[in-house]
Amino acid sequence: MFEEERELTVFLMVDISSSGTFGTIKHLKKDFGAEIASVLGFSAIKNNDKVALILFSDKIEKYLAPKKGKKHVLRVIRELLYTNPESPRTSIKEACEYLLKVAKRRSVVFLISDFLDKDYSSTLKIINKKHDLIVIQLLDPAELRFPNIGLIKVEDPETRDTFWIDTTSKKIMSRLKDETNKKQFEFIKNTKKNGIDLISISTEEDFVEPLLSFFKRRDNRI
């Protein structure tokens, strides 16, 4: 993936807030994100690049400084798999501001999250100017296609607020779908407007193909 350049520093920024515990197919979003980050870490080490890790919720949960070597990337993977967040909430802005403090030189930054957060666009824009930022959005199919399963009780994993949804109501489901599509459209529009590379991956698909397709497109742009 990184064969065009050598001696890079690769930052893996991974959202481990409680919204990642949602999953309706094979994977929870947090496990899916950990797999993707692990593959990217091994790819970087294979090319003799340094790898750094930032795990975040609404605060920095774990930071591993950039290092090379298989032993280091195995520790990165261990932290990805076993670090439990102290906070359930998300602050992408907080994570980005921390990155700007610790990333001393231009780096490749993979930001992996479901992006269920607010007020972070301006910070992403700053990072993209200073670094090579690649945003990886994790999606669960139920967040885009709500199943018709009757009256269900839903809990927000980050706020612990609960509410009921009647999935048989066409009016309610149509409104939810419109709101979800609007948020997704705005997210894609903002990343494109700010020149940020975006990969959106659903937990129901194999993530390797979207990653490879993205890097092939990048190669063609160079």
PDB file of C-alpha atoms in Angstrom:
ATOM      1  CA  MET A   1       0.000   0.000   0.000  1.00  0.00           C
ATOM      2  CA  PHE A   2       2.845   2.394   0.760  1.00  0.00           C
ATOM      3  CA  GLU A   3       5.407   1.225  -1.811  1.00  0.00           C
ATOM      4  CA  GLU A   4       5.714   4.659  -3.431  1.00  0.00           C
ATOM      5  CA  GLU A   5       7.345   6.108  -0.319  1.00  0.00           C
ATOM      6  CA  ARG A   6       9.668   4.837   2.384  1.00  0.00           C
ATOM      7  CA  GLU A   7      10.451   5.823   5.951  1.00  0.00           C
ATOM      8  CA  LEU A   8       6.909   7.000   6.596  1.00  0.00           C
ATOM      9  CA  THR A   9       5.276   7.460   9.955  1.00  0.00           C
ATOM     10  CA  VAL A  10       1.800   5.965   9.982  1.00  0.00           C
ATOM     11  CA  PHE A  11      -0.677   7.027  12.671  1.00  0.00           C
ATOM     12  CA  LEU A  12      -3.599   4.717  13.372  1.00  0.00           C
ATOM     13  CA  MET A  13      -6.331   6.736  15.087  1.00  0.00           C
ATOM     14  CA  VAL A  14      -9.121   4.403  16.161  1.00  0.00           C
ATOM     15  CA  ASP A  15     -12.436   5.323  17.799  1.00  0.00           C
ATOM     16  CA  ILE A  16     -13.176   2.863  20.637  1.00  0.00           C
ATOM     17  CA  SER A  17     -16.220   4.664  22.081  1.00  0.00           C
ATOM     18  CA  SER A  18     -19.363   2.698  22.936  1.00  0.00           C
ATOM     19  CA  SER A  19     -21.096   3.258  19.600  1.00  0.00           C
ATOM     20  CA  GLY A  20     -18.590   0.735  18.252  1.00  0.00           C
ATOM     21  CA  THR A  21     -20.280  -2.016  20.263  1.00  0.00           C
ATOM     22  CA  PHE A  22     -23.173  -1.935  17.780  1.00  0.00           C
ATOM     23  CA  GLY A  23     -23.347  -4.727  15.234  1.00  0.00           C
ATOM     24  CA  THR A  24     -26.097  -6.616  13.411  1.00  0.00           C
ATOM     25  CA  ILE A  25     -24.086  -8.814  11.027  1.00  0.00           C
ATOM     26  CA  LYS A  26     -20.851 -10.741  11.695  1.00  0.00           C
ATOM     27  CA  HIS A  27     -18.902  -7.940  13.321  1.00  0.00           C
ATOM     28  CA  LEU A  28     -19.249  -5.262  15.923  1.00  0.00           C
ATOM     29  CA  LYS A  29     -18.014  -1.996  14.467  1.00  0.00           C
ATOM     30  CA  LYS A  30     -15.179  -1.832  17.011  1.00  0.00           C
ATOM     31  CA  ASP A  31     -13.929  -5.328  16.087  1.00  0.00           C
ATOM     32  CA  PHE A  32     -14.186  -4.490  12.389  1.00  0.00           C
ATOM     33  CA  GLY A  33     -12.186  -1.300  12.936  1.00  0.00           C
ATOM     34  CA  ALA A  34      -9.532  -3.210  14.904  1.00  0.00           C
ATOM     35  CA  GLU A  35      -9.127  -5.678  12.027  1.00  0.00           C
ATOM     36  CA  ILE A  36      -8.689  -2.875   9.501  1.00  0.00           C
ATOM     37  CA  ALA A  37      -6.162  -1.059  11.706  1.00  0.00           C
ATOM     38  CA  SER A  38      -4.225  -4.311  12.230  1.00  0.00           C
ATOM     39  CA  VAL A  39      -3.924  -4.893   8.481  1.00  0.00           C
ATOM     40  CA  LEU A  40      -2.765  -1.312   7.945  1.00  0.00           C
ATOM     41  CA  GLY A  41      -0.232  -1.676  10.771  1.00  0.00           C
ATOM     42  CA  PHE A  42       1.262  -4.836   9.300  1.00  0.00           C
ATOM     43  CA  SER A  43       1.392  -3.212   5.846  1.00  0.00           C
ATOM     44  CA  ALA A  44       3.343  -0.279   7.267  1.00  0.00           C
ATOM     45  CA  ILE A  45       5.804  -2.446   9.205  1.00  0.00           C
ATOM     46  CA  LYS A  46       6.389  -4.604   6.126  1.00  0.00           C
ATOM     47  CA  ASN A  47       7.573  -1.451   4.366  1.00  0.00           C
ATOM     48  CA  ASN A  48       9.865  -0.562   7.279  1.00  0.00           C
ATOM     49  CA  ASP A  49       7.705   2.385   8.317  1.00  0.00           C
ATOM     50  CA  LYS A  50       7.016   3.565  11.843  1.00  0.00           C
ATOM     51  CA  VAL A  51       3.569   2.954  13.306  1.00  0.00           C
ATOM     52  CA  ALA A  52       1.842   4.967  16.042  1.00  0.00           C
ATOM     53  CA  LEU A  53      -1.487   4.256  17.703  1.00  0.00           C
ATOM     54  CA  ILE A  54      -4.086   6.604  19.179  1.00  0.00           C
ATOM     55  CA  LEU A  55      -7.151   4.977  20.735  1.00  0.00           C
ATOM     56  CA  PHE A  56      -9.816   7.487  21.704  1.00  0.00           C
ATOM     57  CA  SER A  57     -13.303   7.994  23.071  1.00  0.00           C
ATOM     58  CA  ASP A  58     -14.013  11.552  24.196  1.00  0.00           C
ATOM     59  CA  LYS A  59     -10.474  11.466  25.556  1.00  0.00           C
ATOM     60  CA  ILE A  60      -7.238   9.725  24.691  1.00  0.00           C
ATOM     61  CA  GLU A  61      -7.535   6.169  25.980  1.00  0.00           C
ATOM     62  CA  LYS A  62      -4.136   4.900  24.778  1.00  0.00           C
ATOM     63  CA  TYR A  63      -1.158   6.292  22.880  1.00  0.00           C
ATOM     64  CA  LEU A  64       1.768   4.335  21.490  1.00  0.00           C
ATOM     65  CA  ALA A  65       4.555   6.460  20.025  1.00  0.00           C
ATOM     66  CA  PRO A  66       5.851   5.722  16.505  1.00  0.00           C
ATOM     67  CA  LYS A  67       8.179   2.717  16.289  1.00  0.00           C
ATOM     68  CA  LYS A  68       9.256   0.112  13.780  1.00  0.00           C
ATOM     69  CA  GLY A  69       9.304  -3.647  13.982  1.00  0.00           C
ATOM     70  CA  LYS A  70       7.100  -6.697  14.310  1.00  0.00           C
ATOM     71  CA  LYS A  71       7.229  -6.645  18.112  1.00  0.00           C
ATOM     72  CA  HIS A  72       5.847  -3.121  18.141  1.00  0.00           C
ATOM     73  CA  VAL A  73       3.012  -3.831  15.699  1.00  0.00           C
ATOM     74  CA  LEU A  74       2.024  -6.884  17.760  1.00  0.00           C
ATOM     75  CA  ARG A  75       1.697  -4.584  20.761  1.00  0.00           C
ATOM     76  CA  VAL A  76      -0.412  -2.222  18.631  1.00  0.00           C
ATOM     77  CA  ILE A  77      -2.737  -5.105  17.776  1.00  0.00           C
ATOM     78  CA  ARG A  78      -2.902  -6.206  21.414  1.00  0.00           C
ATOM     79  CA  GLU A  79      -3.981  -2.708  22.459  1.00  0.00           C
ATOM     80  CA  LEU A  80      -6.531  -2.584  19.631  1.00  0.00           C
ATOM     81  CA  LEU A  81      -8.089  -5.833  20.803  1.00  0.00           C
ATOM     82  CA  TYR A  82      -7.980  -5.470  24.565  1.00  0.00           C
ATOM     83  CA  THR A  83      -8.132  -1.787  25.508  1.00  0.00           C
ATOM     84  CA  ASN A  84     -11.461  -1.023  27.177  1.00  0.00           C
ATOM     85  CA  PRO A  85     -12.452   2.660  27.077  1.00  0.00           C
ATOM     86  CA  GLU A  86     -12.998   4.511  30.333  1.00  0.00           C
ATOM     87  CA  SER A  87     -15.557   6.767  28.653  1.00  0.00           C
ATOM     88  CA  PRO A  88     -18.484   5.683  26.425  1.00  0.00           C
ATOM     89  CA  ARG A  89     -18.635   8.950  24.478  1.00  0.00           C
ATOM     90  CA  THR A  90     -16.842  10.255  21.376  1.00  0.00           C
ATOM     91  CA  SER A  91     -14.803  13.342  20.607  1.00  0.00           C
ATOM     92  CA  ILE A  92     -13.079  13.209  17.255  1.00  0.00           C
ATOM     93  CA  LYS A  93     -12.013  16.817  17.765  1.00  0.00           C
ATOM     94  CA  GLU A  94     -10.194  15.910  20.997  1.00  0.00           C
ATOM     95  CA  ALA A  95      -8.360  13.063  19.246  1.00  0.00           C
ATOM     96  CA  CYS A  96      -7.374  15.278  16.319  1.00  0.00           C
ATOM     97  CA  GLU A  97      -6.034  18.010  18.592  1.00  0.00           C
ATOM     98  CA  TYR A  98      -3.934  15.413  20.402  1.00  0.00           C
ATOM     99  CA  LEU A  99      -2.546  14.173  17.081  1.00  0.00           C
ATOM    100  CA  LEU A 100      -1.464  17.694  16.167  1.00  0.00           C
ATOM    101  CA  LYS A 101       0.564  17.800  19.397  1.00  0.00           C
ATOM    102  CA  VAL A 102       2.333  14.439  19.038  1.00  0.00           C
ATOM    103  CA  ALA A 103       2.845  14.177  15.263  1.00  0.00           C
ATOM    104  CA  LYS A 104       6.085  16.126  14.842  1.00  0.00           C
ATOM    105  CA  ARG A 105       6.547  15.471  11.134  1.00  0.00           C
ATOM    106  CA  ARG A 106       4.238  14.958   8.165  1.00  0.00           C
ATOM    107  CA  SER A 107       2.649  11.532   8.517  1.00  0.00           C
ATOM    108  CA  VAL A 108       0.076   9.242   6.973  1.00  0.00           C
ATOM    109  CA  VAL A 109      -2.978   9.317   9.270  1.00  0.00           C
ATOM    110  CA  PHE A 110      -5.739   6.725   9.168  1.00  0.00           C
ATOM    111  CA  LEU A 111      -8.746   7.897  11.183  1.00  0.00           C
ATOM    112  CA  ILE A 112     -11.110   4.952  11.794  1.00  0.00           C
ATOM    113  CA  SER A 113     -14.538   5.729  13.260  1.00  0.00           C
ATOM    114  CA  ASP A 114     -18.275   5.579  12.646  1.00  0.00           C
ATOM    115  CA  PHE A 115     -18.193   9.407  12.889  1.00  0.00           C
ATOM    116  CA  LEU A 116     -21.304   9.613  15.061  1.00  0.00           C
ATOM    117  CA  ASP A 117     -20.097  12.900  16.472  1.00  0.00           C
ATOM    118  CA  LYS A 118     -20.300  16.656  15.892  1.00  0.00           C
ATOM    119  CA  ASP A 119     -18.062  19.713  15.591  1.00  0.00           C
ATOM    120  CA  TYR A 120     -14.924  18.077  14.238  1.00  0.00           C
ATOM    121  CA  SER A 121     -14.864  19.145  10.568  1.00  0.00           C
ATOM    122  CA  SER A 122     -12.582  22.160  11.036  1.00  0.00           C
ATOM    123  CA  THR A 123     -10.019  20.056  12.933  1.00  0.00           C
ATOM    124  CA  LEU A 124     -10.021  17.410  10.199  1.00  0.00           C
ATOM    125  CA  LYS A 125      -9.360  20.168   7.693  1.00  0.00           C
ATOM    126  CA  ILE A 126      -6.290  21.313   9.663  1.00  0.00           C
ATOM    127  CA  ILE A 127      -4.939  17.768   9.917  1.00  0.00           C
ATOM    128  CA  ASN A 128      -5.423  17.208   6.201  1.00  0.00           C
ATOM    129  CA  LYS A 129      -3.274  20.260   5.449  1.00  0.00           C
ATOM    130  CA  LYS A 130      -0.440  19.113   7.726  1.00  0.00           C
ATOM    131  CA  HIS A 131      -0.644  15.377   7.097  1.00  0.00           C
ATOM    132  CA  ASP A 132      -1.852  12.817   4.582  1.00  0.00           C
ATOM    133  CA  LEU A 133      -5.258  12.083   6.123  1.00  0.00           C
ATOM    134  CA  ILE A 134      -7.349   9.066   5.132  1.00  0.00           C
ATOM    135  CA  VAL A 135     -10.745   8.759   6.793  1.00  0.00           C
ATOM    136  CA  ILE A 136     -12.243   5.279   7.152  1.00  0.00           C
ATOM    137  CA  GLN A 137     -15.936   5.346   8.045  1.00  0.00           C
ATOM    138  CA  LEU A 138     -17.434   2.198   9.576  1.00  0.00           C
ATOM    139  CA  LEU A 139     -21.071   1.518   8.767  1.00  0.00           C
ATOM    140  CA  ASP A 140     -23.474  -1.141   9.964  1.00  0.00           C
ATOM    141  CA  PRO A 141     -26.187  -2.051   7.411  1.00  0.00           C
ATOM    142  CA  ALA A 142     -28.951  -1.604  10.010  1.00  0.00           C
ATOM    143  CA  GLU A 143     -27.935   2.053  10.320  1.00  0.00           C
ATOM    144  CA  LEU A 144     -28.794   2.525   6.646  1.00  0.00           C
ATOM    145  CA  ARG A 145     -31.556  -0.061   6.151  1.00  0.00           C
ATOM    146  CA  PHE A 146     -33.779  -0.356   9.205  1.00  0.00           C
ATOM    147  CA  PRO A 147     -35.337  -3.852   9.514  1.00  0.00           C
ATOM    148  CA  ASN A 148     -39.113  -4.252   9.991  1.00  0.00           C
ATOM    149  CA  ILE A 149     -39.238  -6.145  13.294  1.00  0.00           C
ATOM    150  CA  GLY A 150     -42.090  -4.435  15.118  1.00  0.00           C
ATOM    151  CA  LEU A 151     -41.833  -2.276  18.227  1.00  0.00           C
ATOM    152  CA  ILE A 152     -38.257  -2.233  19.532  1.00  0.00           C
ATOM    153  CA  LYS A 153     -36.510  -0.581  22.448  1.00  0.00           C
ATOM    154  CA  VAL A 154     -33.293   1.143  21.408  1.00  0.00           C
ATOM    155  CA  GLU A 155     -30.474   2.313  23.665  1.00  0.00           C
ATOM    156  CA  ASP A 156     -27.900   4.903  22.683  1.00  0.00           C
ATOM    157  CA  PRO A 157     -24.640   3.175  23.699  1.00  0.00           C
ATOM    158  CA  GLU A 158     -22.896   6.469  24.444  1.00  0.00           C
ATOM    159  CA  THR A 159     -25.585   8.366  26.381  1.00  0.00           C
ATOM    160  CA  ARG A 160     -27.506   5.324  27.708  1.00  0.00           C
ATOM    161  CA  ASP A 161     -30.746   7.062  26.709  1.00  0.00           C
ATOM    162  CA  THR A 162     -33.484   4.613  25.677  1.00  0.00           C
ATOM    163  CA  PHE A 163     -36.456   5.082  23.373  1.00  0.00           C
ATOM    164  CA  TRP A 164     -38.987   3.012  21.456  1.00  0.00           C
ATOM    165  CA  ILE A 165     -39.236   2.769  17.667  1.00  0.00           C
ATOM    166  CA  ASP A 166     -42.179   1.274  15.787  1.00  0.00           C
ATOM    167  CA  THR A 167     -40.443  -0.238  12.762  1.00  0.00           C
ATOM    168  CA  THR A 168     -43.815  -1.102  11.195  1.00  0.00           C
ATOM    169  CA  SER A 169     -44.658   2.603  10.824  1.00  0.00           C
ATOM    170  CA  LYS A 170     -43.823   3.711   7.300  1.00  0.00           C
ATOM    171  CA  LYS A 171     -43.935   7.360   8.371  1.00  0.00           C
ATOM    172  CA  ILE A 172     -41.452   6.894  11.236  1.00  0.00           C
ATOM    173  CA  MET A 173     -39.106   4.681   9.225  1.00  0.00           C
ATOM    174  CA  SER A 174     -39.210   7.058   6.264  1.00  0.00           C
ATOM    175  CA  ARG A 175     -38.240   9.959   8.543  1.00  0.00           C
ATOM    176  CA  LEU A 176     -35.392   7.972  10.113  1.00  0.00           C
ATOM    177  CA  LYS A 177     -34.127   6.928   6.701  1.00  0.00           C
ATOM    178  CA  ASP A 178     -34.251  10.520   5.430  1.00  0.00           C
ATOM    179  CA  GLU A 179     -32.357  11.781   8.498  1.00  0.00           C
ATOM    180  CA  THR A 180     -29.698   9.070   8.133  1.00  0.00           C
ATOM    181  CA  ASN A 181     -29.261   9.685   4.417  1.00  0.00           C
ATOM    182  CA  LYS A 182     -29.010  13.437   5.010  1.00  0.00           C
ATOM    183  CA  LYS A 183     -26.274  12.991   7.634  1.00  0.00           C
ATOM    184  CA  GLN A 184     -24.357  10.623   5.371  1.00  0.00           C
ATOM    185  CA  PHE A 185     -24.687  12.976   2.407  1.00  0.00           C
ATOM    186  CA  GLU A 186     -23.412  15.919   4.486  1.00  0.00           C
ATOM    187  CA  PHE A 187     -20.490  13.850   5.791  1.00  0.00           C
ATOM    188  CA  ILE A 188     -19.426  12.810   2.292  1.00  0.00           C
ATOM    189  CA  LYS A 189     -19.900  16.362   0.968  1.00  0.00           C
ATOM    190  CA  ASN A 190     -17.760  17.897   3.738  1.00  0.00           C
ATOM    191  CA  THR A 191     -14.900  15.437   3.318  1.00  0.00           C
ATOM    192  CA  LYS A 192     -14.904  15.983  -0.443  1.00  0.00           C
ATOM    193  CA  LYS A 193     -15.101  19.759  -0.036  1.00  0.00           C
ATOM    194  CA  ASN A 194     -12.043  19.719   2.242  1.00  0.00           C
ATOM    195  CA  GLY A 195     -10.092  17.389  -0.047  1.00  0.00           C
ATOM    196  CA  ILE A 196     -10.070  14.557   2.509  1.00  0.00           C
ATOM    197  CA  ASP A 197      -9.774  10.995   1.252  1.00  0.00           C
ATOM    198  CA  LEU A 198     -12.712   8.882   2.434  1.00  0.00           C
ATOM    199  CA  ILE A 199     -13.331   5.139   2.500  1.00  0.00           C
ATOM    200  CA  SER A 200     -16.782   4.077   3.732  1.00  0.00           C
ATOM    201  CA  ILE A 201     -16.930   0.376   4.607  1.00  0.00           C
ATOM    202  CA  SER A 202     -19.908  -1.679   5.778  1.00  0.00           C
ATOM    203  CA  THR A 203     -19.428  -4.415   8.362  1.00  0.00           C
ATOM    204  CA  GLU A 204     -21.247  -6.817   6.015  1.00  0.00           C
ATOM    205  CA  GLU A 205     -18.496  -6.645   3.380  1.00  0.00           C
ATOM    206  CA  ASP A 206     -14.881  -7.729   3.112  1.00  0.00           C
ATOM    207  CA  PHE A 207     -12.833  -4.620   3.906  1.00  0.00           C
ATOM    208  CA  VAL A 208      -9.801  -5.689   1.840  1.00  0.00           C
ATOM    209  CA  GLU A 209     -11.380  -4.918  -1.524  1.00  0.00           C
ATOM    210  CA  PRO A 210     -12.482  -1.345  -0.651  1.00  0.00           C
ATOM    211  CA  LEU A 211      -8.995  -0.628   0.737  1.00  0.00           C
ATOM    212  CA  LEU A 212      -7.211  -2.007  -2.318  1.00  0.00           C
ATOM    213  CA  SER A 213      -9.563  -0.155  -4.683  1.00  0.00           C
ATOM    214  CA  PHE A 214      -8.918   3.087  -2.818  1.00  0.00           C
ATOM    215  CA  PHE A 215      -5.118   2.774  -3.001  1.00  0.00           C
ATOM    216  CA  LYS A 216      -5.257   1.866  -6.676  1.00  0.00           C
ATOM    217  CA  ARG A 217      -7.245   5.048  -7.321  1.00  0.00           C
ATOM    218  CA  ARG A 218      -4.668   7.026  -5.327  1.00  0.00           C
ATOM    219  CA  ASP A 219      -1.855   5.547  -7.406  1.00  0.00           C
ATOM    220  CA  ASN A 220      -3.637   6.661 -10.582  1.00  0.00           C
ATOM    221  CA  ARG A 221      -3.905  10.216  -9.220  1.00  0.00           C
ATOM    222  CA  ILE A 222      -0.146  10.468  -8.580  1.00  0.00           C
TER     223      ILE A 222
END
